[in-house]
mmCIF file of C-alpha atoms in Angstrom:
data_model
loop_
_atom_site.group_PDB
_atom_site.id
_atom_site.type_symbol
_atom_site.label_atom_id
_atom_site.label_comp_id
_atom_site.label_asym_id
_atom_site.label_seq_id
_atom_site.Cartn_x
_atom_site.Cartn_y
_atom_site.Cartn_z
ATOM 1 C CA MET G 1 129.605 50.069 -17.299
ATOM 2 C CA PRO G 2 131.115 52.985 -15.307
ATOM 3 C CA GLU G 3 133.949 50.717 -14.163
ATOM 4 C CA LEU G 4 134.755 49.823 -17.768
ATOM 5 C CA THR G 5 134.774 53.528 -18.635
ATOM 6 C CA GLU G 6 137.271 54.156 -15.823
ATOM 7 C CA LYS G 7 139.373 51.180 -16.891
ATOM 8 C CA ILE G 8 139.557 52.315 -20.526
ATOM 9 C CA SER G 9 140.279 55.898 -19.476
ATOM 10 C CA GLY G 10 143.127 54.706 -17.243
ATOM 11 C CA LEU G 11 144.522 52.553 -20.024
ATOM 12 C CA VAL G 12 144.552 55.444 -22.491
ATOM 13 C CA GLU G 13 146.140 57.719 -19.897
ATOM 14 C CA THR G 14 148.851 55.139 -19.172
ATOM 15 C CA VAL G 15 149.757 54.955 -22.855
ATOM 16 C CA VAL G 16 149.581 58.696 -23.637
ATOM 17 C CA ARG G 17 151.118 60.297 -20.519
ATOM 18 C CA PRO G 18 154.745 59.208 -21.283
ATOM 19 C CA LEU G 19 154.480 60.795 -24.740
ATOM 20 C CA ILE G 20 153.727 64.313 -23.568
ATOM 21 C CA GLU G 21 156.027 66.992 -22.255
ATOM 22 C CA PHE G 22 153.555 69.488 -20.741
ATOM 23 C CA GLU G 23 151.748 67.332 -18.168
ATOM 24 C CA ASP G 24 149.943 70.306 -16.609
ATOM 25 C CA ASP G 25 147.981 70.793 -19.828
ATOM 26 C CA PHE G 26 147.006 67.120 -20.107
ATOM 27 C CA GLU G 27 143.329 66.376 -19.472
ATOM 28 C CA ILE G 28 141.403 63.199 -20.061
ATOM 29 C CA SER G 29 137.682 62.700 -19.742
ATOM 30 C CA ALA G 30 135.560 59.671 -20.488
ATOM 31 C CA PHE G 31 131.827 59.249 -20.671
ATOM 32 C CA GLU G 32 129.268 56.798 -21.959
ATOM 33 C CA GLU G 33 127.235 57.574 -25.028
ATOM 34 C CA SER G 34 124.164 55.806 -26.320
ATOM 35 C CA GLY G 35 124.351 52.048 -26.288
ATOM 36 C CA ASN G 36 127.682 50.473 -25.411
ATOM 37 C CA THR G 37 129.850 53.346 -26.634
ATOM 38 C CA ILE G 38 132.546 54.940 -24.483
ATOM 39 C CA VAL G 39 134.035 58.249 -25.605
ATOM 40 C CA VAL G 40 137.491 59.189 -24.318
ATOM 41 C CA GLU G 41 138.549 62.780 -24.953
ATOM 42 C CA LEU G 42 142.172 63.872 -24.675
ATOM 43 C CA ARG G 43 143.343 67.451 -24.347
ATOM 44 C CA VAL G 44 147.060 68.149 -24.647
ATOM 45 C CA ASN G 45 149.259 71.176 -25.168
ATOM 46 C CA GLU G 46 149.610 72.264 -28.791
ATOM 47 C CA ALA G 47 153.283 71.314 -28.727
ATOM 48 C CA ASP G 48 152.414 67.770 -27.624
ATOM 49 C CA ALA G 49 149.625 67.178 -30.155
ATOM 50 C CA GLY G 50 152.053 66.058 -32.847
ATOM 51 C CA LYS G 51 153.658 63.541 -30.507
ATOM 52 C CA VAL G 52 150.294 62.050 -29.598
ATOM 53 C CA ILE G 53 149.154 61.903 -33.224
ATOM 54 C CA GLY G 54 152.461 60.555 -34.548
ATOM 55 C CA ARG G 55 153.610 60.319 -38.130
ATOM 56 C CA GLN G 56 150.625 59.820 -40.399
ATOM 57 C CA GLY G 57 148.474 59.288 -37.283
ATOM 58 C CA ARG G 58 150.142 56.046 -36.270
ATOM 59 C CA ILE G 59 150.351 56.735 -32.532
ATOM 60 C CA ILE G 60 146.739 57.841 -32.063
ATOM 61 C CA LYS G 61 145.612 54.953 -34.262
ATOM 62 C CA ALA G 62 147.520 52.520 -32.030
ATOM 63 C CA VAL G 63 145.986 54.070 -28.892
ATOM 64 C CA ARG G 64 142.522 53.637 -30.415
ATOM 65 C CA THR G 65 143.268 50.024 -31.319
ATOM 66 C CA ILE G 66 144.448 49.207 -27.787
ATOM 67 C CA ALA G 67 141.385 50.859 -26.225
ATOM 68 C CA ARG G 68 138.994 49.080 -28.586
ATOM 69 C CA ALA G 69 140.660 45.726 -27.956
ATOM 70 C CA ALA G 70 140.294 46.179 -24.189
ATOM 71 C CA ALA G 71 136.633 47.174 -24.526
ATOM 72 C CA SER G 72 135.800 44.358 -26.922
ATOM 73 C CA GLN G 73 136.022 41.887 -24.039
ATOM 74 C CA GLU G 74 132.917 43.584 -22.611
ATOM 75 C CA ASN G 75 131.197 44.009 -26.006
ATOM 76 C CA ALA G 76 131.643 47.785 -25.867
ATOM 77 C CA HIS G 77 132.813 50.252 -28.486
ATOM 78 C CA VAL G 78 135.382 52.983 -27.780
ATOM 79 C CA GLU G 79 136.054 56.288 -29.522
ATOM 80 C CA VAL G 80 139.283 58.105 -28.612
ATOM 81 C CA GLU G 81 139.293 61.752 -29.674
ATOM 82 C CA LEU G 82 142.071 64.326 -29.482
ATOM 83 C CA ILE G 83 140.485 67.706 -28.737
ATOM 84 C CA ASP G 84 142.261 70.892 -29.829
#
């Protein structure tokens, strides 16, 4: 499952990176939790957090949906978290 973790992490990065302005502050980490759960953590600059979240959380919700759809092919579950 490490390859799936890398694949999901790369997918999330591909979607989020164009949204942010301060690329030096952008960090992404992914790890496997118990069972078939992959956790992807995003760290962005404070100024970029609103862009990643979007109005009423629409952008981050869409990112989560895309990641979960990609992982569902492998019967895995994905959690995408924005860390302050």
